[in-house]
Coordinates of C-alpha atoms and ligand atoms in Angstrom, one line a residue:
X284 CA 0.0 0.0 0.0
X285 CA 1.3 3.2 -0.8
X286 CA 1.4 5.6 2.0
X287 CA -0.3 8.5 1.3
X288 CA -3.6 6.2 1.0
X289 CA -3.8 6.3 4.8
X290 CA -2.8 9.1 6.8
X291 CA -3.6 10.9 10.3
X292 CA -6.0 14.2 10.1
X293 CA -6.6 16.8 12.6
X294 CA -10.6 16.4 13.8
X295 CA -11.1 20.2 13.9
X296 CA -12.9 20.9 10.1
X297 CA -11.4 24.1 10.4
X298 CA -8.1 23.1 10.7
X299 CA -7.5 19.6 8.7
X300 CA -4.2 19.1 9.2
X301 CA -2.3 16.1 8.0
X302 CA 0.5 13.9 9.4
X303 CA 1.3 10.8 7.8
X304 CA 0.3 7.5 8.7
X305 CA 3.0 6.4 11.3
X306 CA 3.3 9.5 13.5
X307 CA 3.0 8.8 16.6
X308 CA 2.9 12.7 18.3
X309 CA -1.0 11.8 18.7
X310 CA -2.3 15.3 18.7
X311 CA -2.2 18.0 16.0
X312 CA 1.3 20.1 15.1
X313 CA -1.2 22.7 14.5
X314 CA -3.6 23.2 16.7
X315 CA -2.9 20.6 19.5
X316 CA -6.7 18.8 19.1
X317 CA -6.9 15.1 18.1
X318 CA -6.2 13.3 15.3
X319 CA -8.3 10.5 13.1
X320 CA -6.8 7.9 11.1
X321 CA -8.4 9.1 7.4
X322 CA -8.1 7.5 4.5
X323 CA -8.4 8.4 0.2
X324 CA -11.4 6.5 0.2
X325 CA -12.3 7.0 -3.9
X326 CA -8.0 5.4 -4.2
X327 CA -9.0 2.4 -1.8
X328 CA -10.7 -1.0 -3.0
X329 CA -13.8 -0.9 -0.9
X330 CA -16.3 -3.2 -0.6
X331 CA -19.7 -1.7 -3.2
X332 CA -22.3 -2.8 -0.5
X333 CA -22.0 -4.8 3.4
X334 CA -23.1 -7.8 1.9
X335 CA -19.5 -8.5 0.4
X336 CA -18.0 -9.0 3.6
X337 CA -19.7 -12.1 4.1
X338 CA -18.1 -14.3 1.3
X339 CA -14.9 -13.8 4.0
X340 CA -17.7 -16.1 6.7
X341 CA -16.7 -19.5 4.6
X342 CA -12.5 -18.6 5.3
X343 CA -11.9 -19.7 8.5
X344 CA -8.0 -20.8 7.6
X345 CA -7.3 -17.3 7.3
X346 CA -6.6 -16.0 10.8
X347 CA -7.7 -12.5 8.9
X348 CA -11.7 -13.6 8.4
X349 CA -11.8 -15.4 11.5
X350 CA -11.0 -12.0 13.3
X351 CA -14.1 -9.7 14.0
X352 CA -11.7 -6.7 13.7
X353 CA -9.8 -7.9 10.0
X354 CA -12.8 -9.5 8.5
X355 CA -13.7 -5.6 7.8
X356 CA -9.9 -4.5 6.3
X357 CA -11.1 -2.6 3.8
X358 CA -12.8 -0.3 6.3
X359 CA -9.5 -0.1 8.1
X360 CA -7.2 -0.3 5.3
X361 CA -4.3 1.6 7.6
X362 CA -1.7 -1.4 6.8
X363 CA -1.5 -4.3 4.2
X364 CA -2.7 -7.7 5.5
X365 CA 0.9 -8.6 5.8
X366 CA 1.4 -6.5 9.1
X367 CA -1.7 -7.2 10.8
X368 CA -1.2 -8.5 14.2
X369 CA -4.0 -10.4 15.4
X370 CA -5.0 -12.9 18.3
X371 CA -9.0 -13.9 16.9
X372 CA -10.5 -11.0 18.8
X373 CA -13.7 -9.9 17.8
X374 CA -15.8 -13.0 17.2
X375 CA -18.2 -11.8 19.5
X376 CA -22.2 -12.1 18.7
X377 CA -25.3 -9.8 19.0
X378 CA -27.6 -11.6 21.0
X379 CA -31.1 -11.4 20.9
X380 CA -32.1 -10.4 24.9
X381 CA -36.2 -11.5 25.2
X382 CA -35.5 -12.2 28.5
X383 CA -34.2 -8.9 29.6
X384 CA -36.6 -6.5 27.7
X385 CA -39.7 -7.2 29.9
X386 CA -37.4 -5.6 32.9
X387 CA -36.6 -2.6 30.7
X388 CA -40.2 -2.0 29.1
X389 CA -39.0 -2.4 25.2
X390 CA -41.1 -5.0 23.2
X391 CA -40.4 -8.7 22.3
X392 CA -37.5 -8.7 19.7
X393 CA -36.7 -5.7 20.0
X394 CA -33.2 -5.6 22.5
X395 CA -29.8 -7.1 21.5
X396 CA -26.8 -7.2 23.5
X397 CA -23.4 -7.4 22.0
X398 CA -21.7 -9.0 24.2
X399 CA -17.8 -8.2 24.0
X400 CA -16.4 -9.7 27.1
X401 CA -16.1 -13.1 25.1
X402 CA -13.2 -11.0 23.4
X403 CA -9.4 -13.0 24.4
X404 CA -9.0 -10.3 27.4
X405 CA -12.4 -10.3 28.5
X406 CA -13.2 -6.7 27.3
X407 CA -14.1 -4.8 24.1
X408 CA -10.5 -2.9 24.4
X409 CA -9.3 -6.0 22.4
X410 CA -10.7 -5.0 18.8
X411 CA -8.5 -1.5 19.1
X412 CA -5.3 -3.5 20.9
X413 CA -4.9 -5.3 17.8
X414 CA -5.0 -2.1 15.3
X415 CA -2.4 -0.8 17.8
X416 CA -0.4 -3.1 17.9
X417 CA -0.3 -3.4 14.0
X418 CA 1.3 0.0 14.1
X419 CA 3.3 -0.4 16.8
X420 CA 5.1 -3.5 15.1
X421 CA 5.2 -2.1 12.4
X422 CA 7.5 1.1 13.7
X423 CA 9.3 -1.6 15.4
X424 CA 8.7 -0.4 19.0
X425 CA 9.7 -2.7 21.5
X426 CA 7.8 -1.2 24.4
X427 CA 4.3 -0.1 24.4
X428 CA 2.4 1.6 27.8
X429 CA -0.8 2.8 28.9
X430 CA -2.8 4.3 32.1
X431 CA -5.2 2.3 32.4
X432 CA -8.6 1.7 35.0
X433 CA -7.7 -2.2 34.6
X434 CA -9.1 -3.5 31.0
X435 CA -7.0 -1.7 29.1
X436 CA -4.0 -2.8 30.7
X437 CA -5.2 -6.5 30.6
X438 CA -5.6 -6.1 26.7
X439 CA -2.1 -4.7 26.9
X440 CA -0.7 -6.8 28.1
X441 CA -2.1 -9.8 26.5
X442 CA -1.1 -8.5 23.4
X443 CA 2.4 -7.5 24.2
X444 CA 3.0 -11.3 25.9
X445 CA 2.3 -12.5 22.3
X446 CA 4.0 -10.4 19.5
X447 CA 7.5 -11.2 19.2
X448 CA 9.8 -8.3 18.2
X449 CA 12.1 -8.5 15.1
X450 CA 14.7 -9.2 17.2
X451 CA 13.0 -12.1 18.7
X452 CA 11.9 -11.2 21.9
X453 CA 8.3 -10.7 23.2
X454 CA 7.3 -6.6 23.3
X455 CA 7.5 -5.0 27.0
X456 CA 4.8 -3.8 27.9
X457 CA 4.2 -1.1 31.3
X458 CA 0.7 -0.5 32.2
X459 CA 0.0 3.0 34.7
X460 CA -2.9 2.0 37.4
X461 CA -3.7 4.4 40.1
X462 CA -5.0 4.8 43.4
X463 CA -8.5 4.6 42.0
X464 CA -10.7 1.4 41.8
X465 CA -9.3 -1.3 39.7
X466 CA -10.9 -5.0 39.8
X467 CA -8.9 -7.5 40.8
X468 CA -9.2 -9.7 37.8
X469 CA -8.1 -7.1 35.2
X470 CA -4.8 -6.6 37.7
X471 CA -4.5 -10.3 37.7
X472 CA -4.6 -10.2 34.0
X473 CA -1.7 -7.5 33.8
X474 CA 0.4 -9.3 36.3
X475 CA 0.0 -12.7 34.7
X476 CA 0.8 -11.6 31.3
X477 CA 4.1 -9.8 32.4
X478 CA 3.0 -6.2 32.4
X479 CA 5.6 -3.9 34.1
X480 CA 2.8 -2.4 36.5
X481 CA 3.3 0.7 37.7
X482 CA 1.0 2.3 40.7
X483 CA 1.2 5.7 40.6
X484 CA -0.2 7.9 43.7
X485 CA -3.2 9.5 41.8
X486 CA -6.5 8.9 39.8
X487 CA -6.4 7.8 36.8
X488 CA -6.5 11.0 35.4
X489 CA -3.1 11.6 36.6
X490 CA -1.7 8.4 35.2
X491 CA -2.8 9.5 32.0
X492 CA -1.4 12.4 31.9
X493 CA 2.5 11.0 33.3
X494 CA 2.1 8.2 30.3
X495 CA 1.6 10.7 28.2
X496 CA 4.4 13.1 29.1
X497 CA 7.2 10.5 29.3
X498 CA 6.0 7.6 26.7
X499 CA 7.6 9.0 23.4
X500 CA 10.9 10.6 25.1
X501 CA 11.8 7.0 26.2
X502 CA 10.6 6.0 22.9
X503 CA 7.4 4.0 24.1
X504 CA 4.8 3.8 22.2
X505 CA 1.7 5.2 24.2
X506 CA -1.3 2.7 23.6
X507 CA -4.2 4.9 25.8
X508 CA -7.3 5.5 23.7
X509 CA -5.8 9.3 22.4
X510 CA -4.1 6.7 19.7
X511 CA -6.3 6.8 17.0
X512 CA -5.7 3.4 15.6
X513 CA -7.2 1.8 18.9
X514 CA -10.7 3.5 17.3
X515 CA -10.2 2.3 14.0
X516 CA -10.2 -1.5 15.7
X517 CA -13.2 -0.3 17.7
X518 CA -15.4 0.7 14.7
X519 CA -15.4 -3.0 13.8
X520 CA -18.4 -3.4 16.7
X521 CA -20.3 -1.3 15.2
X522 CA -19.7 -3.7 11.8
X523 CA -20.6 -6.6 13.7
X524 CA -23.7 -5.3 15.1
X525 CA -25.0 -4.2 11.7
X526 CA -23.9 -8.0 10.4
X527 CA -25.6 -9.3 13.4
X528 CA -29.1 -7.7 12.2
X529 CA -28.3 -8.5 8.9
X530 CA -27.0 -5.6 7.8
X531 CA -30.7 -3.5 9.2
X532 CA -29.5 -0.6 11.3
X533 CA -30.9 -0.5 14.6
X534 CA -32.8 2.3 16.2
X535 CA -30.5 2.9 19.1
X536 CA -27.0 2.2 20.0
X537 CA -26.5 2.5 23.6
X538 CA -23.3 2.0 25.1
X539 CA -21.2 3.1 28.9
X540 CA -19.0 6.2 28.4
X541 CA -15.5 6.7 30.4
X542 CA -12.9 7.9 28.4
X543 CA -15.6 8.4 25.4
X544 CA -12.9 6.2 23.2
X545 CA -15.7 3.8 22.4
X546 CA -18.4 5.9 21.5
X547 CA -16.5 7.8 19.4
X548 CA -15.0 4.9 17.6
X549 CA -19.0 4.4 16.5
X550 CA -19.7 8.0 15.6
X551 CA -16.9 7.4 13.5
X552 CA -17.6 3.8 11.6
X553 CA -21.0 5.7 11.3
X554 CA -19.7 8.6 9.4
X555 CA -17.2 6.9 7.2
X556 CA -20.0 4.2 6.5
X557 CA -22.7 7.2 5.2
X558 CA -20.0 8.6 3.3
X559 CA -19.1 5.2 1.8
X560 CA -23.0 4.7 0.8
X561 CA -23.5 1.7 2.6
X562 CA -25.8 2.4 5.2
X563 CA -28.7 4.3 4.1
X564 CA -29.3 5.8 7.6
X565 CA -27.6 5.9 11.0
X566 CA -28.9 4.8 14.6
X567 CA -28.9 7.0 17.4
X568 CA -26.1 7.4 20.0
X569 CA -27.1 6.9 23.8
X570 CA -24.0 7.3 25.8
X571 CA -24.6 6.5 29.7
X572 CA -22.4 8.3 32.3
X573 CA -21.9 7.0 35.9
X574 CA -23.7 9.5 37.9
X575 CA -20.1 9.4 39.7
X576 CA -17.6 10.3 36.7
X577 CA -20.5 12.1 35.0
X578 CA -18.0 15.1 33.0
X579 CA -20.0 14.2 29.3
X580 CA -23.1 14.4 31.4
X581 CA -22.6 17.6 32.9
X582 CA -21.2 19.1 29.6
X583 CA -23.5 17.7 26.8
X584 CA -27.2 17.1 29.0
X585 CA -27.0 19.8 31.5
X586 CA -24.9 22.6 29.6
X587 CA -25.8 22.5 26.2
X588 CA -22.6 21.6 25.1
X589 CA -22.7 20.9 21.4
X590 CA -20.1 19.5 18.5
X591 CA -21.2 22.5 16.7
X592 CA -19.7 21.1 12.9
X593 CA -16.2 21.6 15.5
X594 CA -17.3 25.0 16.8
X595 CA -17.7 23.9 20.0
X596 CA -17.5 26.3 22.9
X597 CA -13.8 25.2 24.5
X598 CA -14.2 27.6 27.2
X599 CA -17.3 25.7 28.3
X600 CA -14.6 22.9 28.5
X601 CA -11.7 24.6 30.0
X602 CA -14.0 26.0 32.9
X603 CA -15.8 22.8 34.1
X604 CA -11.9 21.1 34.5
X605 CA -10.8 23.8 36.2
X606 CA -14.2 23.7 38.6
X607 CA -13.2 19.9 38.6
X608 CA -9.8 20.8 39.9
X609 CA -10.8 23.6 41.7
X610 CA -13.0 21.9 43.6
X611 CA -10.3 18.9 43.7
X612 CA -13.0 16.8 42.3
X613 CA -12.5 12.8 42.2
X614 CA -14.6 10.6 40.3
X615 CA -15.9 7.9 42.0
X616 CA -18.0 4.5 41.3
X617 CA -18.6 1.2 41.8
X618 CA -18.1 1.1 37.9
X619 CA -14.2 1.5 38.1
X620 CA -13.8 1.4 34.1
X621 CA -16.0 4.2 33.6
X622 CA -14.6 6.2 36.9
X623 CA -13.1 8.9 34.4
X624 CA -13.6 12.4 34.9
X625 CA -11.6 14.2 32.3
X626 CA -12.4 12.1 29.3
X627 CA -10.1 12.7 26.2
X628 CA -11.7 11.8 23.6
X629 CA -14.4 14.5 24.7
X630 CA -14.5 16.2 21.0
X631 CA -14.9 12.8 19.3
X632 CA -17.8 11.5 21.4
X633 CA -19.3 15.3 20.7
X634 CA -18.8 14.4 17.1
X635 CA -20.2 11.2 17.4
X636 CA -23.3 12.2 19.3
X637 CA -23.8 14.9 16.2
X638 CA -23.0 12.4 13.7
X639 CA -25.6 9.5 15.5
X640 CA -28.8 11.9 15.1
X641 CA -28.3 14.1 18.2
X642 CA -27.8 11.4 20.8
X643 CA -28.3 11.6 24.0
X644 CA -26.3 11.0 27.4
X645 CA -27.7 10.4 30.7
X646 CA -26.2 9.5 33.6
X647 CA -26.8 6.3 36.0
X648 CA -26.4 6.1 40.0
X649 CA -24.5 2.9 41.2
X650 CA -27.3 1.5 42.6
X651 CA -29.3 1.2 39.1
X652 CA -25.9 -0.2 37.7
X653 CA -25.8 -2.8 40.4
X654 CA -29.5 -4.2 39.9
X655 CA -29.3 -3.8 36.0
X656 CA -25.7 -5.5 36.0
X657 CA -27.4 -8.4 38.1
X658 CA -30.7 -8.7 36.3
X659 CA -28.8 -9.0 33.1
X660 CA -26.3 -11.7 34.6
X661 CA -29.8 -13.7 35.7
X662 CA -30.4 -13.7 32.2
X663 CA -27.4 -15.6 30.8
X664 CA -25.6 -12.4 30.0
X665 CA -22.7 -12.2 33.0
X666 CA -21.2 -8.6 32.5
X667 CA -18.9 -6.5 34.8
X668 CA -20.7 -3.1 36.3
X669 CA -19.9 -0.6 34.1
X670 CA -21.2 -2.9 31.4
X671 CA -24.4 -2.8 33.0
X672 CA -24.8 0.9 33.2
X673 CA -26.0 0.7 29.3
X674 CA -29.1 -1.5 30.5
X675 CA -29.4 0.8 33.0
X676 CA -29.6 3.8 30.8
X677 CA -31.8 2.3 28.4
X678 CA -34.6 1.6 31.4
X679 CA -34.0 5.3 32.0
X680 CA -34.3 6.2 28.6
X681 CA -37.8 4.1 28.1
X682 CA -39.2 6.0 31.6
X683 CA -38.5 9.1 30.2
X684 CA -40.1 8.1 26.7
X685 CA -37.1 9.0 24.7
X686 CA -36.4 5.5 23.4
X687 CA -40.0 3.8 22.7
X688 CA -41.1 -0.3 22.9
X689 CA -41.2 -0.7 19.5
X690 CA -37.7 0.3 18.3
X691 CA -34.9 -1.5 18.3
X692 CA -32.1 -1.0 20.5
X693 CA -28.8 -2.4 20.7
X694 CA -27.1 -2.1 24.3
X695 CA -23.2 -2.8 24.2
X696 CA -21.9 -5.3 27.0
X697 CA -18.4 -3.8 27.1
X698 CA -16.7 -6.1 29.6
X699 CA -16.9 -10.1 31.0
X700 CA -18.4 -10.7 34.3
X701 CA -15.3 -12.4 35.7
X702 CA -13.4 -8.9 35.6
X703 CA -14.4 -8.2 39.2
X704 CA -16.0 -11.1 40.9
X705 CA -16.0 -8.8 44.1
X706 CA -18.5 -6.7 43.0
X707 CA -20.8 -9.7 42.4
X708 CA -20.4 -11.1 45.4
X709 CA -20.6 -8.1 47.5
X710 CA -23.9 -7.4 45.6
X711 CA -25.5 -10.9 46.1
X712 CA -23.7 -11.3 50.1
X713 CA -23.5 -7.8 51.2
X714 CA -20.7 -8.6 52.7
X715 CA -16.6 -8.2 50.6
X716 CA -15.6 -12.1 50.6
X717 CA -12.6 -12.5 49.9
X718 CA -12.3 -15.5 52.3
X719 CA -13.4 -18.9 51.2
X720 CA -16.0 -19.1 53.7
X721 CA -19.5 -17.8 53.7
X722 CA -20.2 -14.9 55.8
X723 CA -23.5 -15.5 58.5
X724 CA -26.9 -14.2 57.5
X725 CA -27.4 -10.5 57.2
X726 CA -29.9 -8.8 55.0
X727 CA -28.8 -8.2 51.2
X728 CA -31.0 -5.2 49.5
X729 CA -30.5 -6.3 45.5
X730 CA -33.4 -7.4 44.0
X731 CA -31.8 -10.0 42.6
X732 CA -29.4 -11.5 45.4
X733 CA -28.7 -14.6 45.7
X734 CA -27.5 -14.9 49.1
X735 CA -25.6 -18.6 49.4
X736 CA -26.7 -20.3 52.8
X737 CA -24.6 -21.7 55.7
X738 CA -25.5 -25.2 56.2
X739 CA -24.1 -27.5 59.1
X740 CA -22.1 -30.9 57.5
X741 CA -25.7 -32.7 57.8
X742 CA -27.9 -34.7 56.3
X743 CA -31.1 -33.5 57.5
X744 CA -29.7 -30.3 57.8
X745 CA -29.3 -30.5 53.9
X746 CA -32.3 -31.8 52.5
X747 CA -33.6 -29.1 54.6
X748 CA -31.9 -26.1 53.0
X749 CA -32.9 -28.2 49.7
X750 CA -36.5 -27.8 51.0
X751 CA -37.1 -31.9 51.1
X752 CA -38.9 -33.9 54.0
X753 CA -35.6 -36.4 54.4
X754 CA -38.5 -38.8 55.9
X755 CA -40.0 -39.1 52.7
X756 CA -36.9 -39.7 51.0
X757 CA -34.5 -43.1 50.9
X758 CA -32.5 -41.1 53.2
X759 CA -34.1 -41.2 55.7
X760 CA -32.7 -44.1 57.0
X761 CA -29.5 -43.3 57.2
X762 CA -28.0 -42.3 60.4
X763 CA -27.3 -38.9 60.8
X764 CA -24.2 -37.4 59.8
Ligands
LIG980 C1 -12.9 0.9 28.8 C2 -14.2 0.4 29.3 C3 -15.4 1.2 29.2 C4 -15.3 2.7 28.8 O1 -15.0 2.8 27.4 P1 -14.4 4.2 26.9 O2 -14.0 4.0 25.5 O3 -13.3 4.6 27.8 O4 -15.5 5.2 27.0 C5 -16.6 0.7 29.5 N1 -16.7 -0.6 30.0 C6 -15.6 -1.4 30.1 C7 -15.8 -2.8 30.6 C8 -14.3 -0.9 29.7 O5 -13.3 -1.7 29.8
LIG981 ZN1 -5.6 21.0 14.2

C-alpha cells in the first residue's frame, strides 16, 4: 500500500491538518486537538455494499476472516494484511435479549446485546489492541504503555506477551494504574501476562497524563485511547452489530462512556459508512455516564454543550476542568472502568453524538448499575458493572419516553463478568468475601441477590436447605451425619 492512502488528520474541520500515517505525536502540530486515522477513500478497493463482507464467513483458515476486527480491512485499510497483528479478537455475537426487555419495558424482539467480554482479554478494548499493535510492530517499537482503569491494561498486556519483536523477543509492555478502583481480575490479568505495572499515587487522570508526558521521550509507544488506531479496531463493533441484524441498522445504539474512546469509535464507523454509501441511515447514540464520573453528562445534558460542525465552545470545557480541579473533584464508582472524569476523547464522542442523530447522554447512579448488571447476569448475559450501566440507561431512557417499545435498541456489554467477581459477590452477600467461607446471615437489599446459605455438615440439615422432608426420601434411613 502506498502511504499517502492512509494518513492521520486533525478532527477540527477548520483546521484539517495532516501527518502521515505512522506518527506517533497523537495530537495536532497545528492546533494541538486530536487526530483521526483518514483515509483516500475514492484510491481504496472498498467493498460496493456490506453484503460483500460475508463471502470472507466461509474462510476460516485465514486467521484474517476469523477476526471480528480484520474481516472488515477494507474499512480499516491503515496497513496491508501482511502487518496485521491479530490474536482472533472480535468473534463476538449480538444476541437477541427477550429475556431482559420485559425488565426494561421495550417490546419482544426488540433488545440485543453485543456482548464483547467473550473477546481473548475479556473486554471490548481487544478490537483496538490489535490495530495498535499493528502499528506499533510495524514502527518496530519494543515497548508499548498505557494508564489504564484495569481492561485496558489487561488487553495490553495480553497483546504484548504474544507479538514477538524483530529481534525475537516478546514486546514490554508497562501499564500506569492508580490509586482509584481497579478490579482485581483485570490486575491479575496484567500481572499474569508480564505487564511492568506501575501504581502511581493519583487517579487515573493523573496516570494518564504522566504516560503521556514521558512515553515518546523514552521511545514508548503510548497505547491509551488518544491513539487513534485503537478506534479504528473499535469501529469493527459497530460492523458486527449491523452484520448481526443482517446488515438492518438498529434504532439505538446505547453503550457506557469513560474515556468516550468507544463511543466515538461508533460515531466514526457511522460517518465513514454514510460517506461510503453503505448504510442508508444511522442509529442513534445513547451514551450513559456513571452518575459518579459524569463530565460528558454535565457538559452535553445539562450545559448545552454541542459539537457544533467543530465550533464547539472550548471555554465551556476549559471552565468545568478547572471547577473539577478547583473543587479537587475525584470521580468515583462502583463502575471503576467508567470512573473517568476528564475524558479525552471528549470532542470525538461530541462528534459522534452529532453524527448519531443528536444522541443523548444520561447518567446512571451505582445503585441502578448494580441491579441492571445483576438482572442482566440472571439472564445468561454475566457482564462487569460498568457494562451494565447501558441496560441501565436504556430503562432510563424508556421512563423518560425518549427510546420507545417498538424500536430496536442495541445495548453494548463492554466487559466479561469475571473482571471483578467482588463486585458480584458483595452485591448478592453484602458482605466483601474474599475469604473462602461464607459470611452468616445479614440482609442483602438487590433485588436480585442470591445470598448462598450456611448449612451445618448434615444430612437432615441438607435436605432441609434443599427444601425436602428427608422422611420421605431413601434417606431417611440413614443415620445422621
Ligand atoms: C474501557 C471500558 C469502558 C469505557 O470505554 P471508553 O471507551 O473509555 O468510554 C466501559 N466498559 C468497560 C468494561 C471498559 O473496559
Ligand atoms: Zn488541528
Amino acid at each position: 500500500m502506498t502511504p499517502e492512502l492512509a494518513f492521520q488528520r486533525c478532527i477540527d474541520p477548520g483546521c484539517s491538518a495532516t501527518v502521515p500515517v505512522d506518527s506517533t505525536q497523537f495530537t495536532c502540530p497545528r492546533c494541538g486537538g486530536l487526530m483521526d486515522v483518514a483515509y483516500d477513500w475514492p484510491r481504496l478497493p472498498v467493498p460496493k455494499s456490506l453484503r460483500d463482507f460475508e463471502a470472507k464467513w466461509s474462510l476460516r483458515s485465514d486467521p484474517l476472516c476469523v477476526s471480528g476486527v480484520w474481516r472488515f480491512i477494507e474499512l480499516l485499510p491503515f496497513a496491508a494484511a501482511s502487518q496485521v497483528l491479530t490474536i482472533g479478537e472480535g468473534q463476538t455475537i449480538l444476541q437477541r435479549a427477550d429475556a431482559v426487555v420485559r425488565f426494561v419495558g421495550l417490546n419482544d424482539g426488540r433488545l440485543y446485546l453485543q456482548y464483547e467480554g467473550l473477546n481473548p482479554s475479556g473486554s471490548f478494548k481487544d478490537n483496538g489492541m490489535t490495530a495498535a499493535f499493528t502499528l506499533a510492530r510495524k514502527l518496530g517499537r519494543k515497548r508499548v504503555a498505557c494508564a489504564s482503569t484495569g481492561n485496558t491494561s489487561a488487553s495490553l498486556a495480553l497483546y504484548a506477551s504474544m507479538t514477538v519483536c524483530d529481534d525475537g523477543r516478546p514486546m514490554q509492555s508497562v501499564v500506569f494504574i492508580g490509586s482509584g478502583k481497579i478490579a482485581y481480575g483485570k490486575l491479575s490479568q496484567a500481572l499474569d501476562y508480564g505487564a511492568l505495572t506501575l501504581q502511581i499515587d493519583g487517579d487515573f487522570d493523573a496516570c494518564l497524563r504522566r504516560v503521556r508526558e514521558v512515553s515518546e521521550p523514552l521511545s514508548i509507544y503510548l497505547m491509551n485511547s488518544i491513539n487513534p488506531f485503537r478506534l479504528e479496531g473499535q469501529k469493527s463493533i459497530m460492523y458486527r452489530v449491523l452484520e448481526g441484524l443482517g446488515w438492518q441498522v438498529p434504532d439505538w445504539i446505547v453503550v457506557p462512556g469513560g474515556n468516550l474512546g468507544n463511543c466515538s469509535a461508533f460515531g466514526k464507523a457511522f460517518l465513514e459508512l454514510r460517506e461510503l454509501g453503505l448504510v442508508n441511515k444511522v442509529p442513534r447514540l445513547a451514551v450513559i455516564n456513571a452518575a459518579g464520573a459524569n463530565t460528558l453528562y454535565e457538559l452535553y445534558t445539562k450545559q448545552g454543550l454541542r459539537w457544533n460542525a467543530g465550533r464547539y465552545n472550548r471555554d465551556c470545557v476549559q471552565a468545568y476542568l478547572k471547577h473539577l480541579d478547583d473543587t479537587n473533584y475525584k470521580p468515583c464508582t462502583v463502575a471503576s472502568a467508567i470512573e473517568i472524569s476528564r475524558p479525552v476523547s471528549l470532542p470525538k464522542a461530541l462528534r459522534a453524538l452529532e453524527a448519531m442523530n443528536n444522541g443523548v447522554v444520561r447518567q446512571v447512579t451505582d445503585e441502578m448499575i448494580l441491579e441492571h448488571r445483576a438482572m442482566v447476569a440472571k439472564t445468561g448475559f454475566g457482564c462487569e458493572p460498568a457494562s451494565a450501566a447501558s441496560v441501565a440507561g436504556l430503562h432510563l431512557l424508556l421512563q423518560e419516553q425518549v427510546v420507545s417499545p417498538g424500536e430496536t435498541v442495541v445495548c453494548i456489554l463492554t466487559g466479561h463478568e469475571l473482571k471483578d467477581p467482588d463486585a458480584t459477590v458483595k452485591y448478592h452477600t453484602g458482605l466483601d468475601m474474599k475469604a473462602a467461607t461464607i459470611p452468616p446471615a445479614r440482609p442483602v437489599h438487590g433485588k436480585y441477590a442470591n445470598r448462598p446459605i450456611r448449612v451445618p455438615d448434615d444430612v437432615r440439615a441438607i435436605c432441609k436447605a434443599l427444601g425436602v422432608d428427608i422422611d420421605k426420601t431413601p434417606l431417611a434411613g440413614l443415620p445422621c451425619r
